[in-house]
Short mmCIF file of C-alpha atoms and ligand atoms in Angstrom, two decimals:
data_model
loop_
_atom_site.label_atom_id
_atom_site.label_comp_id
_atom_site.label_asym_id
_atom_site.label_seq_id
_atom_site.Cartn_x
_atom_site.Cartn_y
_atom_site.Cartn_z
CA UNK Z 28 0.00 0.00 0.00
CA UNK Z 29 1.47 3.48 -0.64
CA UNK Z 30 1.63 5.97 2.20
CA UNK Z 31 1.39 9.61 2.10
CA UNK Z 32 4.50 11.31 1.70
CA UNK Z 33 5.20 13.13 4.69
CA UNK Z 34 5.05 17.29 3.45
CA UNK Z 35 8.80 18.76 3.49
CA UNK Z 36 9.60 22.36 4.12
CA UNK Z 37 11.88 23.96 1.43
CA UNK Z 38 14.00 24.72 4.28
CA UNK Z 39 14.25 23.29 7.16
CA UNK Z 40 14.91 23.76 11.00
CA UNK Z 41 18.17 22.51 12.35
CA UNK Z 42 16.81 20.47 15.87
CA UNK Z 43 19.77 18.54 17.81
CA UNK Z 44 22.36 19.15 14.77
CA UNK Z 45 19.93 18.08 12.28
CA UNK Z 46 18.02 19.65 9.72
CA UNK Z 47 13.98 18.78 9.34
CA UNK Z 48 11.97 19.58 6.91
CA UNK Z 49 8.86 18.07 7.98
CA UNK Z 50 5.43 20.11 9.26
CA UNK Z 51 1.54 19.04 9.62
CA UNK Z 52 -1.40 21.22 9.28
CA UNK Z 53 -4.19 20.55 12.35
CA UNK Z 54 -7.27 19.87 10.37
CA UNK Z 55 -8.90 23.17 9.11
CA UNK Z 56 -11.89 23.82 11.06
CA UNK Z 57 -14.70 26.76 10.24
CA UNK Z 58 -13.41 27.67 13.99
CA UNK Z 59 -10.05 28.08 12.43
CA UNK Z 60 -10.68 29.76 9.16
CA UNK Z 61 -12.63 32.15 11.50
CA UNK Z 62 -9.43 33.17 13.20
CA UNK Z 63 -7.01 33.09 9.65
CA UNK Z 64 -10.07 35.42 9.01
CA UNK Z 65 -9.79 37.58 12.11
CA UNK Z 66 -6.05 37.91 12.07
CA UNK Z 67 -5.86 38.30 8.09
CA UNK Z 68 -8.03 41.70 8.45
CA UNK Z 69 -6.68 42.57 11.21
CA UNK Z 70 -9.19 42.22 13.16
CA UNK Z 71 -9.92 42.73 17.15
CA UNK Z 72 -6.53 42.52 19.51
CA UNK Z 73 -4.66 42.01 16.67
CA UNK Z 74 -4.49 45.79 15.00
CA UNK Z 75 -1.81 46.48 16.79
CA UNK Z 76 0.50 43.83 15.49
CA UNK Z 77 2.89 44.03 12.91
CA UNK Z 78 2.37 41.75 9.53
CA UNK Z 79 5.29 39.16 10.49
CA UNK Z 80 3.60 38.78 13.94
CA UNK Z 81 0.06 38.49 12.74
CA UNK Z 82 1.76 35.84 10.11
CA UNK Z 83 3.57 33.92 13.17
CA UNK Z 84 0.03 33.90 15.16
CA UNK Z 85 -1.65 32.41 11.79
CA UNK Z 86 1.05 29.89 11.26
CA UNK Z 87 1.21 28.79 15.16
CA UNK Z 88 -2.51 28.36 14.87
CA UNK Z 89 -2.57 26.65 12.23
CA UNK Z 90 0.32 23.92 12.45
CA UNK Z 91 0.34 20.95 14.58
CA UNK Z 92 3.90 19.50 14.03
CA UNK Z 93 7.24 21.34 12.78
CA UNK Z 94 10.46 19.50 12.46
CA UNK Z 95 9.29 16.73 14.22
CA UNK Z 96 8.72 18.78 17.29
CA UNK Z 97 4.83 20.07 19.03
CA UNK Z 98 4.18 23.68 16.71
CA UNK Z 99 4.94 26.75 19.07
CA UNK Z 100 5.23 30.21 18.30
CA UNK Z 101 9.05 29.97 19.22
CA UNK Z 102 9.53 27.51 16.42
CA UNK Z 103 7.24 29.17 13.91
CA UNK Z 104 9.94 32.34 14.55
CA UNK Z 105 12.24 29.88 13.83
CA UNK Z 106 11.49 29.32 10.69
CA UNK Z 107 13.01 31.25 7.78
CA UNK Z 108 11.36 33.74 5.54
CA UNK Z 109 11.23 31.21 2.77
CA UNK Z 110 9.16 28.40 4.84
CA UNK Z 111 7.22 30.87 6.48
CA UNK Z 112 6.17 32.20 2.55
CA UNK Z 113 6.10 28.38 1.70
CA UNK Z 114 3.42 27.39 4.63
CA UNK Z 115 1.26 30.63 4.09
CA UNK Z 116 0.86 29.31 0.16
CA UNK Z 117 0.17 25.71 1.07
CA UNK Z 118 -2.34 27.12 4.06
CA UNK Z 119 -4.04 29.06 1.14
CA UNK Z 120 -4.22 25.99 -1.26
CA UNK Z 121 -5.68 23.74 1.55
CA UNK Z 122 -8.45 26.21 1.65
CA UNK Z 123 -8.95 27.00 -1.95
CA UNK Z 124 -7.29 25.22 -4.88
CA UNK Z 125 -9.27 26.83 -6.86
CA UNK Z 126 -7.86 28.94 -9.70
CA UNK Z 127 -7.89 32.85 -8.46
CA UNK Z 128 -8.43 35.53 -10.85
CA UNK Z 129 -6.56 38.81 -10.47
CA UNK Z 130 -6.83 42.06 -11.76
CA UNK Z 131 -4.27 44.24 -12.37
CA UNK Z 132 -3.11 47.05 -14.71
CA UNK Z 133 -0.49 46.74 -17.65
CA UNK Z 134 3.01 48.73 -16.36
CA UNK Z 135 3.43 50.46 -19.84
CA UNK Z 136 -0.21 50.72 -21.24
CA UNK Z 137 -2.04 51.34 -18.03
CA UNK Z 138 -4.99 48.59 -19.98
CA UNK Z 139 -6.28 46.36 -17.11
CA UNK Z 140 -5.63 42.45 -17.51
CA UNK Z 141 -6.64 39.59 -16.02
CA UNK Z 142 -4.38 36.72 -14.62
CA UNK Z 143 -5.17 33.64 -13.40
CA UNK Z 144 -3.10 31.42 -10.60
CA UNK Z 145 -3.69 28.74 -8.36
CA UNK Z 146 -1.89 28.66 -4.82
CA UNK Z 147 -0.55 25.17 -5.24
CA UNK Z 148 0.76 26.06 -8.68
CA UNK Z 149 3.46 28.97 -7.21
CA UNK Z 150 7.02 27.92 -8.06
CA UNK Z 151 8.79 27.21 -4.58
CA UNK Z 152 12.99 27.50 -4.91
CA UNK Z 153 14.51 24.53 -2.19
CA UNK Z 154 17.28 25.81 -0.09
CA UNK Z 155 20.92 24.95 -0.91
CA UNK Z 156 23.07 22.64 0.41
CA UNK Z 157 24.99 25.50 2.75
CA UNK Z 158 21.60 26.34 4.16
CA UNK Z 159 20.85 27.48 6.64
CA UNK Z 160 24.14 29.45 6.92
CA UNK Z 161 27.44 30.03 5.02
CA UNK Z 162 30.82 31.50 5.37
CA UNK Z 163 30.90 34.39 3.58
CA UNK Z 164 34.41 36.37 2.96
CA UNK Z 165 34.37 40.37 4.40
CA UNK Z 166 36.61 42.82 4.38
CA UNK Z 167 36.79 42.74 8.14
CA UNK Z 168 37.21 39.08 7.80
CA UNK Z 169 35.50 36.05 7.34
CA UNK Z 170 31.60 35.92 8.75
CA UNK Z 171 28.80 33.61 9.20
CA UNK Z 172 25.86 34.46 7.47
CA UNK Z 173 22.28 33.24 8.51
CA UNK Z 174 19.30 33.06 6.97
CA UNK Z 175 17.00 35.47 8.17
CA UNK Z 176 13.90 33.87 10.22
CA UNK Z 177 10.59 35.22 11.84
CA UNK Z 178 12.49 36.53 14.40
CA UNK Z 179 14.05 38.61 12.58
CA UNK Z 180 11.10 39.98 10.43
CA UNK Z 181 9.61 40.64 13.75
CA UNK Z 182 12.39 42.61 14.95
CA UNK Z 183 13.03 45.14 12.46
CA UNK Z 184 9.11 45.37 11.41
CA UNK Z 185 8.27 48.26 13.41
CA UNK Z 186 11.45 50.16 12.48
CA UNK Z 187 10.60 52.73 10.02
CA UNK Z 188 14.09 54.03 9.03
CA UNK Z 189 15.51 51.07 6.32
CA UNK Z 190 18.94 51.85 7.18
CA UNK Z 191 18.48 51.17 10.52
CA UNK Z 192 16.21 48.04 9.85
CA UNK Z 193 19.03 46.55 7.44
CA UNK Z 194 21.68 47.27 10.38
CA UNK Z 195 19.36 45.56 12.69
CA UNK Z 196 19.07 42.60 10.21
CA UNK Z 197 22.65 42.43 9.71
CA UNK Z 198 24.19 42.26 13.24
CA UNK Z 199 21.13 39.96 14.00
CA UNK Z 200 21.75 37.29 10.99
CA UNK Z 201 25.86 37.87 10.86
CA UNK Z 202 28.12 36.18 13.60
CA UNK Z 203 32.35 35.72 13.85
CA UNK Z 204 32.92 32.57 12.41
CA UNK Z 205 35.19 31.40 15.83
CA UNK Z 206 32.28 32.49 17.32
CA UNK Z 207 33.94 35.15 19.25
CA UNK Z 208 33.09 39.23 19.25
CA UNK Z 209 30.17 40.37 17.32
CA UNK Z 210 31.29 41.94 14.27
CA UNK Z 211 31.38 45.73 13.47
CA UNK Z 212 28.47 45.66 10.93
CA UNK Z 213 28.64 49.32 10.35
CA UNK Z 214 32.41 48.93 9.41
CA UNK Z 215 31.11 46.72 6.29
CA UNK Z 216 31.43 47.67 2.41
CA UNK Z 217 28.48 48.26 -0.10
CA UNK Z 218 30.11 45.50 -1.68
CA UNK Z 219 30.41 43.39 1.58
CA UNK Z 220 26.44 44.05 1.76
CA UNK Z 221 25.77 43.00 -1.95
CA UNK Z 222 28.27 40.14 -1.64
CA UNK Z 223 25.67 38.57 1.76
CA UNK Z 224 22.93 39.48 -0.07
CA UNK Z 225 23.87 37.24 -2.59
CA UNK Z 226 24.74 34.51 -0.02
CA UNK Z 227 21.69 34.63 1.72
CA UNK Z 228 19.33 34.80 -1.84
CA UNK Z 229 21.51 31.93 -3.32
CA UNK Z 230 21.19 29.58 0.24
CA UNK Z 231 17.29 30.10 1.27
CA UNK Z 232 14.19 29.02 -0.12
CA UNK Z 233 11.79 31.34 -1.86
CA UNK Z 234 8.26 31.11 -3.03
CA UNK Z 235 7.39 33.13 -6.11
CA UNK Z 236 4.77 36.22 -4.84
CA UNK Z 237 5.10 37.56 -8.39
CA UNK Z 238 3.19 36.17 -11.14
CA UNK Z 239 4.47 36.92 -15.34
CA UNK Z 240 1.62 38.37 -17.17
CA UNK Z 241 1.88 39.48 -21.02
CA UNK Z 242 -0.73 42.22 -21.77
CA UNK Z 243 -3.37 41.41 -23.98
CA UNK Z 244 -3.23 44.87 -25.53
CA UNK Z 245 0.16 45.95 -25.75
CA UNK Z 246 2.15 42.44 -25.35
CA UNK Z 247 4.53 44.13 -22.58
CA UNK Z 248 5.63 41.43 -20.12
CA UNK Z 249 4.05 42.61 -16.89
CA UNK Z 250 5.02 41.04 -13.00
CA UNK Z 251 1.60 41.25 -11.11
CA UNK Z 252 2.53 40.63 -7.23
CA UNK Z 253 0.29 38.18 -5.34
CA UNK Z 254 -0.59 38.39 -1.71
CA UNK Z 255 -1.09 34.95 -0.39
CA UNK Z 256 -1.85 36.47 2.85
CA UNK Z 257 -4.77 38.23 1.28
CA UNK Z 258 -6.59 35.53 0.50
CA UNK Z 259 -6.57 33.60 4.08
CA UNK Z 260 -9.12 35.28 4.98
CA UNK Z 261 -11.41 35.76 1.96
CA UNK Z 262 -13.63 32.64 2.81
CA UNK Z 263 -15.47 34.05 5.90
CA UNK Z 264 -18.85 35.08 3.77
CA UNK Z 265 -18.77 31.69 2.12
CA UNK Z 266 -18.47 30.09 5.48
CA UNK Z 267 -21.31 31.97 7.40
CA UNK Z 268 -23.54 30.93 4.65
CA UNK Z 269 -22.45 27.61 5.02
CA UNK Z 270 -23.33 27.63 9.32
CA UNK Z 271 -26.79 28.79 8.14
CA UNK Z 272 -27.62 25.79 5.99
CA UNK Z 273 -26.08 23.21 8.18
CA UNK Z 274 -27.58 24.81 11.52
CA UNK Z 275 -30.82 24.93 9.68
CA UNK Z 276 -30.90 21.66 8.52
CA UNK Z 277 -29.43 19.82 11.27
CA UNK Z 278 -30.28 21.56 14.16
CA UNK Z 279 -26.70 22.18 15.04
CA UNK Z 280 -25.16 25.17 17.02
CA UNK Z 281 -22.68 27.32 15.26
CA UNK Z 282 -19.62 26.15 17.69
CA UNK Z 283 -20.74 22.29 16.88
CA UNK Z 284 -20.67 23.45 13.01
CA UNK Z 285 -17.29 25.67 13.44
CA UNK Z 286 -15.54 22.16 15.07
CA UNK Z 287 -16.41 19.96 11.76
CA UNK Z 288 -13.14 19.21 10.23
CA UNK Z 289 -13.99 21.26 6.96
CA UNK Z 290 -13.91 18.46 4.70
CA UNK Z 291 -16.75 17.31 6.87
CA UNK Z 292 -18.61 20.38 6.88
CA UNK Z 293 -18.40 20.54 2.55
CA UNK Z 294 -19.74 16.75 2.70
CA UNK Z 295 -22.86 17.35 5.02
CA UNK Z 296 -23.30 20.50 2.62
CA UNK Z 297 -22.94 17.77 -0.72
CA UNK Z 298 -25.53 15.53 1.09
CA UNK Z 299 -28.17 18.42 1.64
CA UNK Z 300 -27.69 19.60 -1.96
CA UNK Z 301 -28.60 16.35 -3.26
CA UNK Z 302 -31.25 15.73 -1.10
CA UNK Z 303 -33.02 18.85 -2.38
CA UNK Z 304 -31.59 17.47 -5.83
CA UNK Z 305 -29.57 20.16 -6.44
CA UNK Z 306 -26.98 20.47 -9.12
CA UNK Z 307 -24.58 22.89 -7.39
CA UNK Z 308 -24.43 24.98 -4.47
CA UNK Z 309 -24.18 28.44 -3.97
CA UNK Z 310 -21.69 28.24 -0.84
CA UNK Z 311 -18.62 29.66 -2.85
CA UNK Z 312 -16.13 26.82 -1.95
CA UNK Z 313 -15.45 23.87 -4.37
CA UNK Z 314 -15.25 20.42 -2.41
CA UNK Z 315 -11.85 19.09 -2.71
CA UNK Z 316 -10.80 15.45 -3.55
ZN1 ZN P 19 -0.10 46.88 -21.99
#
């Protein structure tokens, strides 16, 4: 019999010397999307938090295992940019695999085109073998580059100055190779900053958040940017709707409804559409095989 490959982050966390890639999803509840809802507009005791936070609480809620280890919010910071990009995307394809249509306006014509994606479909880049960090040669010497995590997005989000939020980054992600004093990050060279840069982009995973597009009108090759984090929370209209059938067919309370593993929830919805002999529903949400 074949078994489910276990998913694999692009990355990885390095747990006891080792790096693991693996990570489970809880089952996606309505009581769940609620919250990728909440916290994807912003909502409630969340408006103060910065958009790397707000992605760590969506992640943390959202994950049951990470490198073979319970999901926590310390781990989910953990995590570097790329897996954190890579688990939003897969997050959004578990809960519409749909294909998404997006609007957006030619960069030399200004003519408005449409493009069409789905969320499993976005290229993902692996990390390298040197992953997650690299010697890289300095002119003060040689340094260890990291790869930048949640952490670090969440440290340098609410800095508005960029020079002081790329310092920040650098004397958080670059260490002495002996491991001894913490270098003099200031002291670096433009071409010392180009020459990480290039370390770090050539090392970590990536997802694609940019999408080609050729205009229909013009032909100029367009890059339309995509905002998986958008989406999380699109689904909340769809779902109420959804509450309202099932509490008014089967009597159920909202939180009993909101508990259903999801793929429960779209089969009790199948089942009442074909006992009223229904060819399709009007819930919004495709069931998923
Ligand atoms: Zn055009």
């Amino acid at each position: 019999m074949l078994t489910k490959p276990i998913p694999q982050l692009p990355g990885g966390l390095v747990v006891d010397g080792e790096l693991r890639k693996s990570y489970r999803f809880r089952p996606i509840t309505g009581a769940l999307e609620t919250r990728l809802s909440e916290l994807s507009s912003g909502a409630a005791s969340y408006s103060d938090a910065t958009y790397p936070q707000i992605v760590s609480a969506a992640l943390e809620c959202t994950l049951d295992r990470i490198a073979d280890e319970p999901a926590s919010l310390e781990l989910v910071n953990r995590l570097s940019v790329g897996d954190r990009q890579f688990l939003l995307k897969e997050l959004a394809a578990l809960l519409d695999n749909r294909v998404i249509w997006v609007t957006a306006h030619c960069g030399k014509c200004h003519e408005p085109m449409d493009v069409s994606f789905r969320f499993q479909q976005l290229p993902t880049k692996q990390c390298s073998a040197q992953y997650p960090s690299q010697v890289v040669v300095t002119t003060i010497g040689r340094l260890v580059a990291r790869s930048p995590n949640g952490s670090d997005q969440c440290a340098i989000a609410a800095l508005e100055d960029e020079q002081q939020a790329v310092a920040m980054l650098l004397s958080r992600i670059l260490s002495a190779v002996d491991g001894g004093a913490q270098p003099a990050v200031d002291r670096l060279t433009a071409g010392d900053r180009q020459h990480i840069e290039a370390a770090l982009e050539s090392m970590s995973p990536e997802v694609t958040d940019r999408l080609l597009a050729v205009c229909p009108a013009c032909e100029a090759h367009n890059q339309v940017p995509v905002d998986v984090f958008d989406h999380l929370g699109k689904s909340t209209a769809a779902l109420l709707l959804q509450v309202h059938q099932l509490a008014s067919h089967y009597h159920w309370s909202e939180s009993e409804i909101l508990n259903l593993p999801r793929q429960r929830r779209l089969s009790y919805l199948q089942l009442i559409d074909r006992a009223r002999g229904l060819a399709s529903r009007e819930t919004g949400i495709e069931v998923m095989q």
